[in-house]
Amino acid sequence: MSNYHVKTLEEYFHVYRKSVRNPELFWEEIAEEHFVWRKKWDTVLSYDFEKPEFKWFEGAQLNITENCIDRHLHIRGDKTAILFEPNSPDEEAEHISYKELHKRVCKFANVLKDQGIKKGDRVCIYLPMIPELAISVLACARIGAVHSVVFAGFSSTALATRINDCEAKMVVTSDGSYRGAKTIDLKSIVDEALENCSSVKTVLVAKRIHSDIQLKEGRDKWLEPLLEEAYQDCVPEIMDAEDPLFILYTSGSTGSPKGMLHTTGGYMVYTAYTFKNVFNYKENDVYWCTADIGWITGHSYIVYGPLANGATTVMFEGVPSYPDFGRFWEVVEKHKITQFYTAPTAIRALAKEKLEFVDAYDLSSLKVLGTVGEPINEEAWHWYNDNVGKKKNPIVDTWWQTETGGMMISPLPYITPTKPTYAALPLPGIQLALMDENGKEVKGNQVDGRLCVKFPWPSIARTIWGNHQRYKETYFSAFNNMYFTGDGALRDEVGYYRITGRVDDVIIVSGHNLGTAPIEDAINEHPAVAESAIVGFPHEVKGNALYGYVILKETGETRNQDNVRKEINQIITEHIGPIAKLDKIQFTEGLPKTRSGKIMRRILRKIAHDELNNLGDVSTLLNPEVVQSIIDNRL
Ligand code: WTA
């Protein structure tokens, strides 16, 4: 029996037990059998939750692109590696074979080298979902440069913050992007960001929308001519297993985003293993994850995990609503998609539309459906199961995080019986714990608590770039000797997990992590705003939407409140991006505060949820009287 591919429930339990009894042996066998190493490791794992420090496969040497590309060339050189489906259904899809991918990644890698990029340098990638995005990611990995992809929906301020934090030497972008019927001028967002980024020496610009843009002399270069001239082979840089692979920023509960650092060997082994098992990937399957590569889902399950398994992975440039709400299903039929992985927010948006959009297409190629990013509600689960899966495809509800690098809790399709809204069981190698508020583990079933992981797994983020102390405080200080996820969860009578949501100040809107602090900081920049607090409230499509409580400055003038609302959202769009706009803004005289001055978000959250008879004790507040006025004026 191979550890690598679990085929029955019995095998799952057997493998899981083995992975707990002897984690080192378990991962060592997988690493040995299924990957190409230039040199084997000296130690499988060493770790210390106190420091905290985690090292997997120390002493080993490899290049992840050899595992994702080169080793497939003999057996599946002509197989499609990346299948690019453009924004417009009228534009032809592009099938990039493993051979072609090899050539394009090598050429890109040589361009990076020619432009002075060396091992360890950071390269910021700000691109739409076009092949160059995956290719530039792999090109960085080829030469040992550390990629930091920034989602191309982020504003110039958010982009600048991320570039400065990791001191990127280069930005890779495009002349613009398509988004449904619209085009977006990415290059001017980059130009604006770079006014405040001194580390960037070079900007490579890919042509996508053929718009008329300005190149800044000495800094900006068209990518295509450089690629044309570049040599088509590039010897991979030999990396240590613990050398950095990429930085990816995620929101936290304080102002600045956290640059999660992932390293090479463990990340590769874990994403490949989980991809194979959670999607039950078979050689001729065509796998499609609708996420953007700007998020961890895209890194792990569009690029690295699938390619390490020699899979065909789809990259979709468009949106689910263009040219109409049938687009996803049209693409499924067109490319005979076998595994389809998306977010609950997309499912809810599509479930609101007419069923004809789904029924018009032949979805019989589908074998496995997946979701990720936020809890999926029962209704959305059933809609997905009934109408897309026709009750025959298992749904894998995969729980994980930017920090975990790969999926942690998920059913295995055709193996684990699914239960709506439950992510089910931990994957092999993942040892979970539920903790109570006093730091004690809650044992047994039919219990809930704070979700923690008590043993290291290969793809855990190793640090926060430039701030190891924050890494320690955020993830390893709440409970001793374990990783705290920030999520709450319950464990049912058979041991299945259901994620109940964040327990910290992070709100998940349409599957995007938004920290309250940076949004409040943005709101407070409005000249009329004295103070603000935001909370999430349930939203039919987005899962959560944002509700802002705003105190205006006493200036004596009367302001048009609707204008202030618009201006606040404008500032948020500029600082963070349109995803963080507030749905509701209530002006208030005060905010409920503890005696130490901390805003009691719990109370604001309950008011926004309309749970008024359950506010708890407000008498300990500094200003209990403000609560009634907030209730009276709620939106
Ligand atoms: C939430 C995305 C419920 C959770 C891969 C987590 C989920 C955060 C699920 C991480 C799920 C993700 N069920 N909640 N299946 N998947 N989450 O870093 O709160 O963008 O902590 O990683 O999303 O979001 P991130």
GROMACS .gro file of C-alpha atoms and ligand atoms in nm, residues 250 296-297 371-375 397-403 485 487 499 502 508 511 513, ligand 1:
model
   47
  250THR     CA    1  -0.248   3.822   0.449
  296ILE     CA    2  -0.276   3.113  -0.136
  297THR     CA    3  -0.536   2.887  -0.300
  371THR     CA    4  -1.500   2.470  -0.177
  372VAL     CA    5  -1.260   2.687   0.019
  373GLY     CA    6  -1.222   3.022   0.188
  374GLU     CA    7  -1.509   3.048   0.434
  375PRO     CA    8  -1.778   2.835   0.592
  397ASP     CA    9  -1.514   2.136   0.191
  398THR     CA   10  -1.147   2.216   0.249
  399TRP     CA   11  -1.042   2.417   0.552
  400TRP     CA   12  -0.699   2.580   0.554
  401GLN     CA   13  -0.518   2.915   0.560
  402THR     CA   14  -0.244   3.121   0.397
  403GLU     CA   15  -0.037   3.028   0.700
  485THR     CA   16  -0.547   2.923   1.382
  487ASP     CA   17  -1.075   3.010   1.403
  499ILE     CA   18  -1.546   2.566   1.130
  502ARG     CA   19  -1.293   3.369   1.312
  508ILE     CA   20  -1.404   3.713   0.583
  511GLY     CA   21  -1.373   3.466   0.095
  513ASN     CA   22  -0.956   3.800   0.478
  636WTA     C1   23  -1.157   3.063   0.652
  636WTA     C2   24  -0.775   3.042   0.241
  636WTA     C3   25  -1.468   2.752   0.687
  636WTA     C4   26  -1.105   3.044   0.793
  636WTA     C5   27  -0.730   2.902   0.202
  636WTA     C6   28  -0.954   3.056   0.776
  636WTA     C7   29  -1.278   2.851   0.602
  636WTA     C8   30  -0.945   3.162   0.669
  636WTA     C9   31  -1.262   2.743   0.510
  636WTA    C10   32  -0.816   3.155   0.591
  636WTA    C11   33  -1.360   2.639   0.513
  636WTA    C12   34  -1.099   2.884   0.485
  636WTA     N1   35  -1.461   2.648   0.603
  636WTA     N2   36  -1.381   2.853   0.690
  636WTA     N3   37  -1.356   2.536   0.428
  636WTA     N4   38  -1.150   2.767   0.440
  636WTA     N5   39  -1.176   2.935   0.582
  636WTA     O1   40  -0.572   3.272   0.456
  636WTA     O2   41  -1.155   3.146   0.876
  636WTA     O3   42  -0.732   3.339   0.271
  636WTA     O4   43  -0.889   3.093   0.893
  636WTA     O5   44  -0.679   3.100   0.323
  636WTA     O6   45  -1.057   3.138   0.584
  636WTA     O7   46  -0.819   3.239   0.479
  636WTA     P1   47  -0.696   3.245   0.379
   0.00000   0.00000   0.00000
